[in-house]
């Protein structure tokens, strides 16, 4: 209660001091983690609304306010700056209580580089290096088709060299096969002028923007001009280019006889998921479609989801059309238009079509959003089950599919530096973020049974086990003795219903614990003296072997690390006059004990001083 009062006091103090300027605000939890980011025309009024009793706040935001311990803000010069900053920070920090859009970086772009002789590349990273980006392409097939068409029609270089006038004059780069098969005009040896090459690159940019009709008209004029000047070779080349562009143009679906440039946005909402779709229409044809899945939309209004989708889309997309179609009005439409004007030089008109062909186009976009959202729901409900898990369930006669398997291994050399590992496999795949390693604390000497007891006890009684899922199968690397040791620990765990609530292992350990011996890959199960027979070619046995080997690798890796650390420490500290600090200094100078041992007397004296160098040399000579 006292902590809540303190929290409210901090926020109340901040509310009185928040300015009335435009800007963004951040709610933070008690550890300083960002819970929510928003923008405001008037920061003070907007933040106060969250604590106003008369205001209507969704349950999602109410839950956020309960966790908020502090509020921070950044003042901006304008509302447009606040919009850009909000969208950028949400994309960067992904606060839990903001709606979560799938990061555009997972989708590829086509980029035209900013070089004397530009390249056309595919990239997933947006760098501020002057490159012009087109996309993102959520349908990679469309992107590859566009890229293939560009490379078939235009002789753009495919090499990664930086070609400048200097490299051409010094003949640093030679023409490659592309030149000989007429796929490149040889800019590396100056066989095409920079002006002519960049003229071709501008044509490529027009294609990627979907400006095919205007480009074809331009090329038609050039062809007629070349023909009139009796330059028939150039005219024939332009004729072939026009023919290929017309073929590509005919493949595109005409959906708008006005031949306008438009982006059409639609949203489909589910329980906690949504899908946003945008059609990029250029010169009346759909040149690209994009979709984004949006998570954590429960108790969020569709109008808010649409606005966030629109902002995030244009944050990483530089091709802004003259018109934007939306299913309904959004509060910050004028603000977004001003931002896009600053960003691209185009202030698009935002249209909400109600009837006619434009409304049908919007409905087609929404239908696509609904279909994609249904696909997402089906994927979430359809759990993939590997054959190896089905086989393992059958081999071990388990009542449940062993989706989560935890495997333990012990590693030591003659009882020294004893460690244990636990690896986790989910749906037959390693989940490395949940691996654990243990330094054996209570066992002295090479006692694998006692070590297994300690690790099982620590694992399933430790606090972190409360936040982990229950294992469907526990695998012990060893034989019947190790299995018995593990079962004894589980039998000794308290059995009251209240204490079972936090435990993460099944009551029926006869089914959920096995041991896999290394030598013959024998599988031991509880209450049976002989190993069970599993065919050697069983996918289930192969999965067990893989899990066991991974646990062994992880344990050995930790054991070696501890042993190396201990060896380095004792080796130098055994020398008279060298303590822990001095040993570390020596290692910093030489890098390793081996280098200290192999250093000649002159090197050692120069680095350590004569008396210490003599001591070290005497020690290693013994």
Coordinates of C-alpha atoms in Angstrom, one line a residue:
X1 CA 0.0 0.0 0.0
X2 CA 2.8 2.4 0.9
X3 CA 4.5 1.6 -2.4
X4 CA 1.3 2.4 -4.3
X5 CA 1.0 5.8 -2.5
X6 CA 4.6 6.6 -3.4
X7 CA 4.0 5.6 -7.0
X8 CA 0.9 7.8 -7.2
X9 CA 2.8 10.7 -5.5
X10 CA 5.6 10.5 -8.2
X11 CA 3.1 10.5 -11.0
X12 CA 1.0 13.4 -9.5
X13 CA 4.1 15.5 -9.1
X14 CA 5.0 14.9 -12.8
X15 CA 1.5 15.8 -13.9
X16 CA 1.7 19.3 -12.4
X17 CA 5.0 20.0 -14.2
X18 CA 4.3 18.5 -17.7
X19 CA 4.2 21.3 -20.3
X20 CA 1.4 22.1 -22.7
X21 CA 3.6 21.7 -25.8
X22 CA 3.2 18.9 -28.3
X23 CA 5.4 15.8 -27.8
X24 CA 5.5 12.2 -26.8
X25 CA 5.0 10.6 -23.3
X26 CA 6.2 7.2 -21.9
X27 CA 4.8 5.3 -19.0
X28 CA 7.4 3.2 -17.2
X29 CA 7.2 0.4 -14.6
X30 CA 9.2 0.1 -11.3
X31 CA 12.3 -1.2 -13.2
X32 CA 12.3 1.6 -15.8
X33 CA 10.9 -0.5 -18.6
X34 CA 8.7 1.3 -21.1
X35 CA 5.0 0.1 -20.8
X36 CA 3.4 2.5 -23.3
X37 CA 4.3 5.3 -25.7
X38 CA 1.8 7.9 -27.0
X39 CA 1.8 11.3 -28.7
X40 CA -0.1 14.5 -27.9
X41 CA -0.8 18.0 -29.2
X42 CA -1.0 19.1 -25.6
X43 CA 1.1 16.8 -23.3
X44 CA -0.4 18.0 -20.0
X45 CA -4.0 17.5 -21.0
X46 CA -3.4 14.2 -22.7
X47 CA -1.5 12.6 -19.8
X48 CA -4.0 13.9 -17.3
X49 CA -6.8 12.1 -19.2
X50 CA -5.3 8.7 -18.1
X51 CA -6.0 9.6 -14.4
X52 CA -9.4 11.4 -15.0
X53 CA -12.4 9.6 -13.4
X54 CA -14.7 10.9 -16.1
X55 CA -12.6 9.6 -19.0
X56 CA -13.3 6.2 -20.7
X57 CA -10.2 4.1 -20.8
X58 CA -10.0 0.5 -22.1
X59 CA -9.2 -2.3 -19.8
X60 CA -5.8 -2.8 -21.5
X61 CA -4.8 0.8 -20.6
X62 CA -6.3 0.5 -17.1
X63 CA -4.0 -2.5 -16.5
X64 CA -1.1 -0.4 -17.8
X65 CA -1.8 2.5 -15.4
X66 CA -1.8 0.1 -12.5
X67 CA 1.7 -1.0 -13.3
X68 CA 3.0 2.5 -14.1
X69 CA 5.5 3.9 -11.6
X70 CA 6.7 6.9 -13.6
X71 CA 5.9 9.0 -16.6
X72 CA 8.5 10.6 -18.9
X73 CA 8.0 13.0 -21.8
X74 CA 9.8 14.5 -24.8
X75 CA 8.8 17.9 -26.0
X76 CA 8.8 18.4 -29.8
X77 CA 8.5 21.6 -32.0
X78 CA 5.4 20.4 -33.8
X79 CA 2.7 17.7 -33.9
X80 CA 4.3 16.2 -37.0
X81 CA 7.6 15.7 -35.1
X82 CA 5.6 14.1 -32.3
X83 CA 3.9 11.7 -34.7
X84 CA 7.3 10.7 -36.3
X85 CA 9.0 10.3 -32.9
X86 CA 6.1 8.2 -31.5
X87 CA 6.1 5.8 -34.5
X88 CA 9.9 5.5 -34.4
X89 CA 10.1 4.8 -30.6
X90 CA 7.2 2.2 -30.7
X91 CA 8.9 0.4 -33.5
X92 CA 12.2 0.4 -31.6
X93 CA 11.1 -0.5 -28.1
X94 CA 7.9 -2.4 -28.8
X95 CA 6.2 -1.5 -25.5
X96 CA 3.9 -4.3 -24.1
X97 CA 0.7 -2.1 -24.0
X98 CA 1.1 -0.6 -27.5
X99 CA -0.4 -2.6 -30.3
X100 CA 2.3 -4.8 -31.8
X101 CA 2.9 -4.7 -35.5
X102 CA 5.2 -7.3 -37.1
X103 CA 8.5 -5.6 -37.9
X104 CA 8.8 -4.5 -41.5
X105 CA 12.5 -5.5 -41.4
X106 CA 11.4 -9.1 -41.8
X107 CA 10.2 -8.3 -45.3
X108 CA 12.6 -7.6 -48.3
X109 CA 12.9 -4.3 -50.2
X110 CA 14.4 -3.6 -53.6
X111 CA 17.0 -0.8 -53.3
X112 CA 18.6 1.4 -55.9
X113 CA 22.0 2.4 -54.4
X114 CA 23.3 6.0 -54.3
X115 CA 26.6 5.5 -56.4
X116 CA 28.0 7.0 -59.6
X117 CA 26.9 3.7 -61.3
X118 CA 24.0 2.5 -59.1
X119 CA 23.2 -1.1 -58.4
X120 CA 19.7 -2.7 -57.9
X121 CA 19.8 -4.9 -54.8
X122 CA 17.5 -6.9 -52.5
X123 CA 17.8 -5.9 -48.8
X124 CA 16.1 -6.3 -45.5
X125 CA 17.9 -3.4 -43.9
X126 CA 17.0 0.3 -44.4
X127 CA 20.1 2.4 -44.2
X128 CA 20.3 6.2 -44.5
X129 CA 22.9 6.1 -47.2
X130 CA 21.0 7.6 -50.1
X131 CA 19.6 4.3 -51.3
X132 CA 16.1 4.5 -52.8
X133 CA 13.9 1.7 -51.4
X134 CA 10.8 0.1 -52.9
X135 CA 8.6 -2.2 -50.9
X136 CA 8.4 -3.9 -48.5
X137 CA 7.3 -7.0 -50.4
X138 CA 5.3 -9.3 -48.2
X139 CA 5.0 -11.6 -51.2
X140 CA 8.6 -12.5 -52.1
X141 CA 7.4 -14.0 -55.4
X142 CA 6.2 -10.6 -56.6
X143 CA 9.5 -9.1 -55.6
X144 CA 11.5 -11.7 -57.5
X145 CA 9.3 -11.3 -60.5
X146 CA 9.8 -7.6 -60.5
X147 CA 13.6 -8.0 -60.0
X148 CA 13.8 -10.6 -62.8
X149 CA 11.9 -8.3 -65.2
X150 CA 14.2 -5.4 -64.4
X151 CA 17.3 -7.5 -65.0
X152 CA 15.9 -9.0 -68.2
X153 CA 15.0 -5.6 -69.8
X154 CA 17.7 -3.3 -68.4
X155 CA 21.5 -3.8 -68.5
X156 CA 22.1 -3.0 -64.8
X157 CA 25.4 -4.2 -63.4
X158 CA 25.2 -7.2 -61.0
X159 CA 28.7 -6.8 -59.5
X160 CA 29.3 -5.3 -56.0
X161 CA 32.3 -3.1 -56.9
X162 CA 32.3 0.7 -56.2
X163 CA 32.8 2.1 -59.7
X164 CA 34.1 5.6 -60.0
X165 CA 35.9 7.7 -62.6
X166 CA 39.2 6.9 -60.8
X167 CA 38.7 3.1 -60.9
X168 CA 37.8 3.3 -64.6
X169 CA 40.9 5.4 -65.5
X170 CA 43.2 3.2 -63.4
X171 CA 41.5 0.1 -65.0
X172 CA 41.1 -1.5 -61.5
X173 CA 38.1 -3.6 -62.7
X174 CA 37.6 -5.7 -65.8
X175 CA 34.5 -6.5 -67.7
X176 CA 32.9 -9.9 -66.7
X177 CA 30.7 -12.5 -68.4
X178 CA 27.6 -10.3 -68.1
X179 CA 29.0 -7.9 -70.7
X180 CA 29.7 -10.6 -73.2
X181 CA 26.2 -12.1 -72.9
X182 CA 24.7 -8.5 -73.2
X183 CA 23.5 -8.3 -69.6
X184 CA 25.6 -5.3 -68.8
X185 CA 27.0 -2.4 -70.7
X186 CA 30.4 -2.5 -69.0
X187 CA 30.5 0.6 -66.8
X188 CA 33.6 -0.8 -65.0
X189 CA 35.7 -0.1 -68.1
X190 CA 33.9 3.1 -69.1
X191 CA 32.1 1.4 -72.0
X192 CA 28.9 3.4 -71.1
X193 CA 28.9 7.0 -69.9
X194 CA 27.8 7.8 -66.4
X195 CA 25.0 10.0 -67.8
X196 CA 23.7 7.2 -70.1
X197 CA 23.9 4.6 -67.3
X198 CA 22.0 6.8 -64.8
X199 CA 19.4 7.5 -67.5
X200 CA 18.8 3.8 -67.6
X201 CA 18.6 3.6 -63.8
X202 CA 15.9 6.3 -63.7
X203 CA 13.9 4.1 -66.1
X204 CA 14.3 1.2 -63.6
X205 CA 13.0 3.5 -60.8
X206 CA 9.9 4.4 -62.9
X207 CA 9.2 0.7 -63.4
X208 CA 9.5 0.0 -59.7
X209 CA 7.2 2.9 -59.0
X210 CA 4.7 1.3 -61.4
X211 CA 4.9 4.2 -63.9
X212 CA 4.9 1.9 -66.9
X213 CA 2.6 3.8 -69.2
X214 CA 4.6 7.1 -68.9
X215 CA 7.9 5.2 -69.3
X216 CA 6.7 3.4 -72.4
X217 CA 5.6 6.8 -73.9
X218 CA 9.0 8.3 -73.2
X219 CA 10.8 5.3 -74.8
X220 CA 8.5 5.5 -77.8
X221 CA 9.5 9.2 -78.4
X222 CA 13.2 8.2 -78.1
X223 CA 12.8 5.3 -80.5
X224 CA 11.2 7.6 -83.1
X225 CA 13.9 10.1 -82.6
X226 CA 16.7 7.5 -83.0
X227 CA 15.0 6.1 -86.1
X228 CA 14.7 9.6 -87.6
X229 CA 18.4 10.1 -87.1
X230 CA 19.1 6.8 -88.9
X231 CA 20.4 5.3 -85.6
X232 CA 18.7 2.0 -86.3
X233 CA 20.6 -0.1 -83.7
X234 CA 19.5 2.1 -80.8
X235 CA 16.0 2.3 -82.2
X236 CA 15.8 -1.6 -82.4
X237 CA 17.1 -1.8 -78.8
X238 CA 14.4 0.7 -77.6
X239 CA 11.8 -1.3 -79.6
X240 CA 12.7 -4.5 -77.8
X241 CA 12.6 -2.7 -74.4
X242 CA 9.1 -1.3 -75.2
X243 CA 7.9 -4.7 -76.3
X244 CA 9.0 -6.4 -73.0
X245 CA 7.6 -3.6 -70.9
X246 CA 4.2 -4.0 -72.6
X247 CA 4.3 -7.7 -71.9
X248 CA 4.9 -7.0 -68.2
X249 CA 2.2 -4.3 -68.2
X250 CA -0.4 -6.7 -69.7
X251 CA 0.1 -9.1 -66.8
X252 CA -0.8 -6.6 -64.2
X253 CA -4.5 -6.5 -63.2
X254 CA -6.3 -3.3 -64.3
X255 CA -8.7 -2.4 -61.4
X256 CA -9.1 1.3 -62.0
X257 CA -9.8 2.9 -65.4
X258 CA -8.9 6.4 -64.0
X259 CA -5.2 5.3 -64.0
X260 CA -4.6 7.0 -60.7
X261 CA -1.9 6.4 -58.0
X262 CA -3.5 5.2 -54.8
X263 CA -2.8 3.2 -51.7
X264 CA -5.8 1.4 -50.3
X265 CA -5.9 0.4 -46.6
X266 CA -8.1 -2.1 -44.8
X267 CA -8.2 -3.8 -41.4
X268 CA -9.7 -7.1 -40.2
X269 CA -10.0 -7.5 -36.4
X270 CA -10.1 -10.7 -34.4
X271 CA -10.1 -11.4 -30.7
X272 CA -6.5 -10.3 -29.9
X273 CA -5.1 -10.2 -33.5
X274 CA -5.7 -8.1 -36.5
X275 CA -4.4 -8.0 -40.1
X276 CA -3.8 -4.8 -42.0
X277 CA -3.6 -4.9 -45.9
X278 CA -2.5 -2.2 -48.3
X279 CA -2.9 -2.3 -52.1
X280 CA -0.4 -0.2 -54.0
X281 CA -2.2 1.0 -57.2
X282 CA -0.1 2.8 -59.8
X283 CA -1.6 4.0 -63.1
X284 CA -4.7 2.0 -62.3
X285 CA -2.9 -1.3 -61.7
X286 CA -2.1 -3.2 -58.5
X287 CA 1.7 -3.3 -58.5
X288 CA 2.1 -4.7 -55.0
X289 CA 0.2 -5.8 -52.0
X290 CA 1.4 -5.8 -48.4
X291 CA 0.0 -7.2 -45.2
X292 CA 1.0 -6.9 -41.6
X293 CA -0.2 -9.0 -38.6
X294 CA -0.9 -6.9 -35.5
X295 CA -0.9 -8.5 -32.0
X296 CA -2.3 -7.4 -28.6
X297 CA -5.3 -5.5 -30.0
X298 CA -7.8 -6.8 -27.4
X299 CA -9.9 -3.8 -26.1
X300 CA -8.4 -1.6 -28.8
X301 CA -10.6 0.3 -31.2
X302 CA -10.3 -0.4 -34.9
X303 CA -9.8 3.3 -35.6
X304 CA -6.6 3.2 -33.4
X305 CA -5.3 0.1 -35.1
X306 CA -5.8 1.6 -38.5
X307 CA -4.0 4.8 -37.6
X308 CA -1.1 2.9 -36.1
X309 CA -0.9 0.7 -39.2
X310 CA -0.9 3.8 -41.5
X311 CA 1.8 5.6 -39.6
X312 CA 4.0 2.5 -39.3
X313 CA 3.6 1.7 -43.0
X314 CA 4.7 5.1 -44.2
X315 CA 7.5 5.3 -41.6
X316 CA 9.5 2.8 -43.7
X317 CA 7.9 3.4 -47.1
X318 CA 9.0 6.3 -49.3
X319 CA 6.6 6.0 -52.2
X320 CA 3.6 8.2 -51.4
X321 CA 0.7 8.3 -53.9
X322 CA -1.6 11.3 -54.5
X323 CA -4.6 9.5 -52.9
X324 CA -5.1 7.2 -49.8
X325 CA -8.3 5.2 -49.4
X326 CA -9.5 4.4 -45.9
X327 CA -12.6 2.6 -44.6
X328 CA -13.4 5.4 -42.2
X329 CA -12.0 8.7 -40.9
X330 CA -9.1 8.8 -38.5
X331 CA -8.6 11.6 -35.9
X332 CA -5.1 12.6 -37.1
X333 CA -5.6 12.5 -40.9
X334 CA -4.5 16.1 -41.4
X335 CA -1.5 15.6 -39.2
X336 CA -0.5 12.5 -41.3
X337 CA -1.0 14.4 -44.5
X338 CA 1.4 17.1 -43.4
X339 CA 3.9 14.6 -42.3
X340 CA 3.8 12.8 -45.7
X341 CA 4.2 16.2 -47.4
X342 CA 7.4 16.8 -45.4
X343 CA 8.6 13.2 -46.0
X344 CA 7.9 12.9 -49.8
X345 CA 6.9 16.2 -51.2
X346 CA 3.4 14.8 -51.8
X347 CA 0.3 15.8 -49.7
X348 CA -2.1 12.9 -50.4
X349 CA -5.8 13.3 -50.3
X350 CA -7.5 11.0 -47.9
X351 CA -10.7 9.5 -49.3
X352 CA -13.4 7.4 -47.6
X353 CA -15.3 5.8 -50.5
X354 CA -18.9 4.9 -49.7
X355 CA -20.4 3.7 -53.1
X356 CA -19.3 2.7 -56.6
X357 CA -16.1 1.1 -57.9
X358 CA -13.9 2.8 -55.3
X359 CA -16.0 1.3 -52.4
X360 CA -15.7 -2.1 -54.1
X361 CA -11.9 -1.7 -54.3
X362 CA -11.8 -1.0 -50.6
X363 CA -14.0 -4.0 -49.9
X364 CA -11.7 -6.2 -52.0
X365 CA -8.8 -5.0 -49.8
X366 CA -10.7 -5.8 -46.6
X367 CA -11.7 -9.3 -47.9
X368 CA -8.0 -10.0 -48.3
X369 CA -7.4 -8.8 -44.8
X370 CA -10.1 -11.2 -43.5
X371 CA -8.7 -14.2 -45.4
X372 CA -5.2 -13.5 -44.1
X373 CA -6.4 -13.2 -40.5
X374 CA -8.3 -16.5 -40.9
X375 CA -5.0 -18.1 -42.1
X376 CA -3.2 -16.8 -39.0
X377 CA -5.9 -18.2 -36.7
X378 CA -5.7 -21.6 -38.4
X379 CA -1.9 -21.6 -38.0
X380 CA -2.2 -20.8 -34.4
X381 CA -4.7 -23.5 -33.7
X382 CA -2.9 -26.1 -35.8
X383 CA -0.1 -27.4 -33.7
X384 CA 2.7 -29.0 -35.7
X385 CA 3.6 -32.4 -34.4
X386 CA 6.9 -33.9 -35.6
X387 CA 6.9 -37.6 -36.5
X388 CA 9.7 -38.2 -34.0
X389 CA 7.4 -37.1 -31.1
X390 CA 4.6 -39.4 -32.2
X391 CA 7.1 -42.3 -32.5
X392 CA 8.6 -41.5 -29.0
X393 CA 5.1 -41.4 -27.5
X394 CA 4.4 -44.8 -29.0
X395 CA 7.8 -46.3 -28.0
X396 CA 7.5 -45.2 -24.4
X397 CA 3.7 -45.8 -24.2
X398 CA 3.1 -42.3 -22.9
X399 CA -0.4 -41.1 -22.4
X400 CA 0.5 -37.6 -23.5
X401 CA 2.6 -36.3 -26.4
X402 CA 6.1 -35.4 -25.1
X403 CA 6.1 -31.8 -26.5
X404 CA 8.4 -30.5 -23.7
X405 CA 11.4 -32.7 -22.9
X406 CA 14.0 -31.8 -20.2
X407 CA 17.3 -33.8 -20.2
X408 CA 20.0 -33.9 -17.5
X409 CA 23.7 -34.8 -17.7
X410 CA 26.6 -34.9 -15.2
X411 CA 30.2 -34.1 -16.1
X412 CA 33.4 -34.3 -14.0
X413 CA 36.9 -35.7 -14.1
X414 CA 37.6 -37.9 -11.1
X415 CA 35.1 -35.9 -9.1
X416 CA 36.7 -32.5 -9.7
X417 CA 34.7 -29.5 -11.1
X418 CA 31.5 -31.5 -11.0
X419 CA 28.7 -29.8 -13.1
X420 CA 25.3 -30.7 -14.5
X421 CA 23.4 -29.5 -17.5
X422 CA 19.7 -29.4 -18.4
X423 CA 18.6 -28.9 -22.0
X424 CA 15.1 -28.3 -23.1
X425 CA 13.5 -29.5 -26.4
X426 CA 10.1 -28.2 -27.4
X427 CA 8.3 -30.0 -30.3
X428 CA 11.5 -31.8 -31.1
X429 CA 13.6 -28.7 -31.3
X430 CA 16.1 -27.2 -28.8
X431 CA 14.9 -24.1 -26.8
X432 CA 18.4 -22.7 -25.9
X433 CA 17.0 -19.8 -23.9
X434 CA 15.7 -22.3 -21.3
X435 CA 18.9 -24.3 -21.0
X436 CA 20.4 -24.4 -17.4
X437 CA 23.7 -25.4 -16.0
X438 CA 24.5 -26.2 -12.4
X439 CA 27.7 -26.4 -10.4
X440 CA 27.5 -29.4 -8.0
X441 CA 27.6 -28.0 -4.4
X442 CA 26.9 -30.9 -2.0
X443 CA 28.7 -33.8 -3.6
X444 CA 32.5 -34.5 -3.2
X445 CA 34.1 -37.0 -5.4
X446 CA 32.8 -38.8 -8.5
X447 CA 29.3 -39.7 -7.4
X448 CA 26.9 -39.4 -10.3
X449 CA 23.9 -40.7 -8.3
X450 CA 24.2 -38.1 -5.6
X451 CA 24.9 -35.4 -8.2
X452 CA 21.7 -36.3 -10.1
X453 CA 19.7 -36.2 -6.8
X454 CA 21.0 -32.7 -6.1
X455 CA 20.3 -31.3 -9.6
X456 CA 16.8 -32.8 -9.8
X457 CA 16.0 -31.4 -6.3
X458 CA 17.3 -27.9 -7.2
X459 CA 15.6 -27.9 -10.6
X460 CA 12.1 -28.8 -9.5
X461 CA 12.1 -27.0 -6.2
X462 CA 13.7 -23.8 -7.4
X463 CA 11.7 -20.6 -7.7
X464 CA 12.2 -20.3 -11.5
X465 CA 10.4 -23.6 -12.0
X466 CA 7.2 -21.9 -11.1
X467 CA 7.3 -19.8 -14.2
X468 CA 8.3 -22.7 -16.5
X469 CA 6.0 -25.1 -18.3
X470 CA 5.6 -28.6 -17.0
X471 CA 7.9 -31.1 -18.7
X472 CA 6.1 -34.0 -20.5
X473 CA 9.2 -36.1 -20.3
X474 CA 12.3 -36.0 -18.1
X475 CA 15.4 -37.8 -19.5
X476 CA 18.4 -38.7 -17.4
X477 CA 21.7 -39.4 -19.1
X478 CA 22.7 -42.7 -17.5
X479 CA 21.4 -46.1 -16.5
X480 CA 19.1 -47.6 -13.9
X481 CA 21.1 -46.2 -11.0
X482 CA 20.8 -42.6 -12.1
X483 CA 17.1 -43.2 -12.8
X484 CA 16.5 -44.6 -9.3
X485 CA 18.3 -41.6 -7.8
X486 CA 16.1 -39.2 -9.7
X487 CA 12.9 -41.0 -8.8
X488 CA 13.9 -41.1 -5.1
X489 CA 14.1 -37.3 -5.1
X490 CA 10.7 -36.9 -6.7
X491 CA 9.2 -39.3 -4.3
X492 CA 10.5 -37.2 -1.4
X493 CA 8.9 -34.0 -2.7
X494 CA 6.0 -32.9 -0.6
X495 CA 2.7 -34.2 -1.9
X496 CA 0.1 -31.8 -0.5
X497 CA -2.3 -30.3 -3.0
X498 CA -1.3 -26.7 -2.2
X499 CA 2.4 -27.5 -2.6
X500 CA 1.8 -29.4 -5.8
X501 CA 0.3 -26.3 -7.3
X502 CA 3.7 -24.7 -7.9
X503 CA 5.5 -27.9 -8.9
X504 CA 6.2 -28.4 -12.5
X505 CA 6.5 -32.2 -12.8
X506 CA 3.8 -34.7 -13.3
X507 CA 2.3 -36.7 -10.4
X508 CA 2.7 -39.8 -12.5
X509 CA 6.5 -40.0 -12.6
X510 CA 6.4 -43.6 -13.8
X511 CA 5.4 -42.2 -17.2
X512 CA 7.4 -39.0 -17.3
X513 CA 11.0 -40.1 -16.3
X514 CA 13.3 -42.3 -18.2
X515 CA 17.1 -42.9 -18.4
X516 CA 19.1 -43.3 -21.6
X517 CA 22.4 -45.2 -21.2
X518 CA 25.4 -44.1 -23.3
X519 CA 27.0 -47.4 -24.3
X520 CA 24.1 -49.3 -26.0
X521 CA 21.5 -46.6 -26.1
X522 CA 19.4 -48.6 -23.7
X523 CA 16.2 -47.0 -22.3
X524 CA 15.3 -47.6 -18.7
X525 CA 11.9 -46.8 -17.3
X526 CA 10.7 -46.9 -13.6
X527 CA 9.8 -50.2 -11.9
X528 CA 11.5 -52.3 -14.5
X529 CA 14.9 -53.9 -14.1
X530 CA 15.7 -54.5 -17.8
X531 CA 15.8 -51.9 -20.5
X532 CA 12.8 -51.6 -22.8
X533 CA 13.3 -52.6 -26.5
X534 CA 13.1 -49.7 -28.9
X535 CA 14.0 -50.4 -32.6
X536 CA 17.4 -48.8 -33.5
X537 CA 15.8 -47.1 -36.5
X538 CA 13.0 -45.5 -34.5
X539 CA 12.7 -41.7 -35.0
X540 CA 11.8 -41.6 -31.3
X541 CA 15.1 -43.2 -30.3
X542 CA 17.0 -40.9 -32.6
X543 CA 15.4 -37.9 -31.0
X544 CA 16.3 -39.2 -27.5
X545 CA 19.9 -39.7 -28.7
X546 CA 20.0 -36.1 -30.1
X547 CA 18.7 -34.7 -26.9
X548 CA 21.1 -36.7 -24.8
X549 CA 24.1 -35.7 -26.9
X550 CA 23.1 -32.0 -26.7
X551 CA 22.9 -32.3 -22.8
X552 CA 26.3 -34.0 -22.8
X553 CA 27.8 -31.2 -25.1
X554 CA 26.4 -28.5 -22.9
X555 CA 27.7 -30.1 -19.7
X556 CA 31.2 -30.7 -21.1
X557 CA 31.3 -27.1 -22.3
X558 CA 30.6 -25.8 -18.8
X559 CA 33.0 -28.3 -17.2
X560 CA 35.8 -27.3 -19.5
X561 CA 35.2 -23.6 -18.7
X562 CA 35.4 -24.2 -15.0
X563 CA 38.4 -26.5 -15.3
X564 CA 40.3 -24.0 -17.5
X565 CA 39.5 -21.2 -15.1
X566 CA 40.7 -23.2 -12.1
X567 CA 43.9 -24.4 -13.9
X568 CA 44.8 -20.9 -14.9
X569 CA 44.2 -19.6 -11.4
X570 CA 46.2 -22.2 -9.5
X571 CA 49.1 -22.5 -12.0
X572 CA 50.2 -18.9 -11.5
X573 CA 49.2 -18.5 -7.9
X574 CA 51.4 -21.5 -6.9
X575 CA 54.5 -19.5 -7.8
X576 CA 55.9 -17.8 -4.6
X577 CA 55.2 -14.0 -4.6
X578 CA 52.2 -14.2 -7.0
X579 CA 48.8 -13.6 -5.7
X580 CA 45.4 -13.4 -7.4
X581 CA 45.8 -9.8 -8.6
X582 CA 49.3 -10.2 -9.9
X583 CA 48.3 -13.4 -11.7
X584 CA 45.6 -11.5 -13.5
X585 CA 48.0 -8.7 -14.5
X586 CA 50.5 -11.3 -15.9
X587 CA 47.7 -12.9 -17.9
X588 CA 46.6 -9.5 -19.3
X589 CA 50.2 -9.0 -20.5
X590 CA 50.8 -12.5 -22.0
X591 CA 47.3 -13.6 -22.8
X592 CA 47.7 -17.2 -21.4
X593 CA 49.7 -19.4 -19.1
X594 CA 51.2 -21.1 -22.1
X595 CA 52.6 -17.8 -23.4
X596 CA 54.1 -17.1 -19.9
X597 CA 55.7 -20.5 -19.9
X598 CA 57.1 -20.1 -23.5
X599 CA 58.3 -16.5 -23.1
X600 CA 62.1 -16.1 -23.2
X601 CA 64.0 -14.6 -20.3
X602 CA 64.5 -11.2 -22.0
X603 CA 60.8 -10.8 -22.7
X604 CA 59.8 -11.9 -19.2
X605 CA 62.3 -9.5 -17.6
X606 CA 61.1 -6.6 -19.7
X607 CA 57.4 -7.2 -19.0
X608 CA 57.6 -8.3 -15.3
X609 CA 60.9 -7.2 -13.8
X610 CA 64.0 -9.3 -13.2
X611 CA 63.2 -10.9 -9.9
X612 CA 59.7 -12.0 -10.8
X613 CA 60.8 -13.2 -14.2
X614 CA 63.5 -15.4 -12.6
X615 CA 60.9 -16.9 -10.1
X616 CA 58.5 -17.7 -12.9
X617 CA 61.2 -19.4 -15.1
X618 CA 62.4 -21.4 -12.1
X619 CA 58.9 -22.6 -11.4
X620 CA 58.2 -23.8 -14.9
X621 CA 61.7 -25.5 -15.2
X622 CA 60.7 -27.7 -12.3

